[in-house]
Amino acid sequence: MPVALQTFRRRTFWHRLDVRGAPYAFVAPFFVVFAAFSFYPLLYTAWISLHRVELSSMDLMEWVGFDNYVALWEDERFWNALANTFTLGVVSTVPQLLMALGLAHLLHYRLRGSVFFRVAALTPYATSVGAAALVFTMLFERDFGMINWLLGLVGLDPVNWENDKWAAQLAISSIVIWRWTGYNALLYLAAMQAVPAERYEAAALDGASRWQQFRMVTIPGIRSTVVFTIVLSTIGATQLFGEPLIFGQGPNGITGGADNQYQTLGLLLYEEGWKNYQMGRAATVAWAMFLLLVLVFVVQRAVRRLASRPAGARPVLSRSGQS
Amino acid sequence: MTRRSLAAVAAVAALGLVAACGGSDAGNTGGGVKDGKVTITMGLYGVMGFKETGLLEKYEKEHPNVTIKAEVAGDEQTYYTALQTHLTAGSGLKDIQGIEVLRAKEIVDTRADKFADLSKVAGTGHFLPWKQNQVTAADKKVIGLGTDIGPMAVCYRKDMFAKAGLPTDREKVAELWAGDWSKYVDVGRKFKSGFKGDRVAFTDSASGLFNAMIYGSSQQFYDTEGKLIYKDNPVVTDAWKLASDAGSSGLTAKLRQFQPGWDPGLANSTFATTVCPAWMLAHISEKAGPQNKGKWDVAKAPKGANWGGSFLGVMEQSPVKEEAKKLVAWLTAPEQQAYIFEKLGNFPSSEKALKAPEVADAKSEYFSGAPIGEIFGDAALEIPDKQVLGRKDGTIKDIFSQGLSLIEAQGKSPDAAWKDTEERIKKATG
């Protein structure tokens, strides 16, 4: 065999390994980290959830099979927390996304100092949950809070924000809404700016008003971003934790109010694990939450598949076979 | 750099990340001896007073070869959770760890082997007998030395009492409810009917009253065998009855101590009395502010009771165990306890320190010159010598507080609230 051909073969081997192997090597760090910090804890949590074990003696585990899951299913606190997570999620997500849409629409206009407004919209998102929740807790305080003071000015009775179920949920939702509206608005804005200007011009030529343009051009144009924010917000709402914890402060925060009136699944997990020190039961809640998210995701996919027609042949991003 | 070598670097980096998490240094507590210099680490919480009053620096000055590193967590709940995790893992511990009284039993029962025995440390025979009993294991091992205690009295507003037509002199006020907490609630009724004008409640919270009642007896939630007895313990059921009675008849401001709304309540004078352990005085004077100075006073409680207090324990695995023991003995010695009392008001657990003139003769300027040394000192001596602690005392106490606020703030009936409380205790202890 001529030497030139040999070196050519060797080169193609290395070349092939480079082309085929390098991408795997590049993504490997993520998957290794994922395996160590996400996948392993996930499995270990599942293992713990099949045991009766206390935080003070993690080395003493007692196998109980699926008892924890059965107990959780029969525990009214779980259903209460699930319902609260749902209502808090709806009350905070729906207005939040609608407001974000409106805000993005306004920011989309040519404004003087638009950069300032865009940065301002993002400021609440940059604030820590702790700081935001603490300030809101003071605003909603029963005896000397500013909100009740304002209500008093217009002749309304003070509201017992923490102890009344719906008032508490409203107050907590307001923290979430305040923090995330601007963030979502910027996502929408970015999507809006990608909508071709010709469509607006065409719509304007057809005599469409601003509102009609918003409905007929903007919304369809940013639909995939809307779906994305809904997915994100749903995940966020399912994991709602910091806001109610700080809103209640102390033991009341952990249990989501004296009557569990705003206890979310995240708080229930925390209560089981870090107040009652029952790690097995806490792990069970964690897994229930995980399964719930999977369920939400599957439903979302199904709905989306039903709603969207096949969009025809899309260009597929890949390396063409030139090697 | 070629693409190939980049790929190799990425793979190696990924492996390295995982490997880095593997190593752990079991048995280390942070302290040690290096070049003849001793370093002792401490884990503390809240305001235990050692760091705040400069006692640690004083010790370092007296012992030039000793360096003390103290880490103070603000919140005891967070601190204890971390301590438990560290005890389980056997790493991340300090040489000296603080122990809150409501956690003492759990630690004695489950983790005594991790702590050094302090029963034979020289010069530690000066504590109140019940204080030492709280951290003594069945085999006589002592896992901690006492810092402060929380004998209780009643802090009250003289100006509001006068407005309600009640006596204001602390001796006469104490006589109104001497011997029985139900008389205290009766005074509340008189206060409510006598006080005209602004909305002012007689007391801040039903849970404060509940605490004061149960902590005056030697058994609360558990018996000596560690069995849950709160359901049948008349101490608990009577306290529940009286506290829920006060809570549902509008005698309380529907607040919970150290929770949101309580501090503004102090600052804006929305209640006339609060059951106060000695360590609460500093908090009241700070939050009620200079505008209320001299309006507050302290009267003897119907019965002596203790709320709170801490210990310092030394870890068995500490490389500087002997030095740490010496430091703990020094920090909890009568002189230092009296010093912290003078500076911060944390009440000494040392019988000897109680008799020291700077404690016994102490008066509080803020509280109308009340002889707090005498009042709290008498209360401390009234506390039963046997104090039965239980493993989940802290959690159960919180659940009872919440049960009472179901009545106060949510308008539940006492029976329904008791049922909820029982259910929650079952969940928390089962």
PDB file of N, CA and C in Angstrom, chain B residues 220-221 228-234 236-237 400 418 422 426:
ATOM      1  N   GLN B 220     -44.250  18.800  80.965  1.00  0.00           N
ATOM      2  CA  GLN B 220     -45.126  19.485  80.024  1.00  0.00           C
ATOM      3  C   GLN B 220     -45.701  18.504  78.997  1.00  0.00           C
ATOM      4  N   PHE B 221     -44.951  18.302  77.924  1.00  0.00           N
ATOM      5  CA  PHE B 221     -45.486  17.477  76.833  1.00  0.00           C
ATOM      6  C   PHE B 221     -45.114  16.001  76.982  1.00  0.00           C
ATOM      7  N   LEU B 228     -45.320  10.762  75.144  1.00  0.00           N
ATOM      8  CA  LEU B 228     -46.115  11.986  74.967  1.00  0.00           C
ATOM      9  C   LEU B 228     -47.309  11.951  75.901  1.00  0.00           C
ATOM     10  N   ILE B 229     -47.416  12.956  76.784  1.00  0.00           N
ATOM     11  CA  ILE B 229     -48.526  12.931  77.736  1.00  0.00           C
ATOM     12  C   ILE B 229     -49.354  14.210  77.687  1.00  0.00           C
ATOM     13  N   TYR B 230     -49.076  15.073  76.693  1.00  0.00           N
ATOM     14  CA  TYR B 230     -49.707  16.402  76.723  1.00  0.00           C
ATOM     15  C   TYR B 230     -51.223  16.337  76.756  1.00  0.00           C
ATOM     16  N   LYS B 231     -51.806  15.290  76.144  1.00  0.00           N
ATOM     17  CA  LYS B 231     -53.264  15.192  76.069  1.00  0.00           C
ATOM     18  C   LYS B 231     -53.899  15.048  77.447  1.00  0.00           C
ATOM     19  N   ASP B 232     -53.191  14.324  78.323  1.00  0.00           N
ATOM     20  CA  ASP B 232     -53.766  14.050  79.637  1.00  0.00           C
ATOM     21  C   ASP B 232     -53.111  14.864  80.739  1.00  0.00           C
ATOM     22  N   ASN B 233     -52.089  15.622  80.374  1.00  0.00           N
ATOM     23  CA  ASN B 233     -51.401  16.398  81.400  1.00  0.00           C
ATOM     24  C   ASN B 233     -52.236  17.636  81.731  1.00  0.00           C
ATOM     25  N   PRO B 234     -52.784  17.693  82.956  1.00  0.00           N
ATOM     26  CA  PRO B 234     -53.637  18.837  83.310  1.00  0.00           C
ATOM     27  C   PRO B 234     -52.901  20.171  83.169  1.00  0.00           C
ATOM     28  N   VAL B 236     -50.996  21.078  80.769  1.00  0.00           N
ATOM     29  CA  VAL B 236     -51.163  21.527  79.391  1.00  0.00           C
ATOM     30  C   VAL B 236     -52.631  21.846  79.092  1.00  0.00           C
ATOM     31  N   THR B 237     -53.528  20.966  79.507  1.00  0.00           N
ATOM     32  CA  THR B 237     -54.934  21.195  79.161  1.00  0.00           C
ATOM     33  C   THR B 237     -55.488  22.434  79.865  1.00  0.00           C
ATOM     34  N   PHE B 400     -48.504  24.427  69.306  1.00  0.00           N
ATOM     35  CA  PHE B 400     -49.493  24.973  70.239  1.00  0.00           C
ATOM     36  C   PHE B 400     -49.708  26.469  70.003  1.00  0.00           C
ATOM     37  N   TRP B 418     -58.046  22.567  69.010  1.00  0.00           N
ATOM     38  CA  TRP B 418     -57.359  21.497  69.743  1.00  0.00           C
ATOM     39  C   TRP B 418     -57.223  20.254  68.868  1.00  0.00           C
ATOM     40  N   GLU B 422     -53.738  18.543  67.847  1.00  0.00           N
ATOM     41  CA  GLU B 422     -53.441  17.132  68.098  1.00  0.00           C
ATOM     42  C   GLU B 422     -52.960  16.440  66.828  1.00  0.00           C
ATOM     43  N   LYS B 426     -49.286  14.807  66.070  1.00  0.00           N
ATOM     44  CA  LYS B 426     -49.148  13.415  65.626  1.00  0.00           C
ATOM     45  C   LYS B 426     -48.243  13.353  64.393  1.00  0.00           C
TER      46      LYS B 426
END
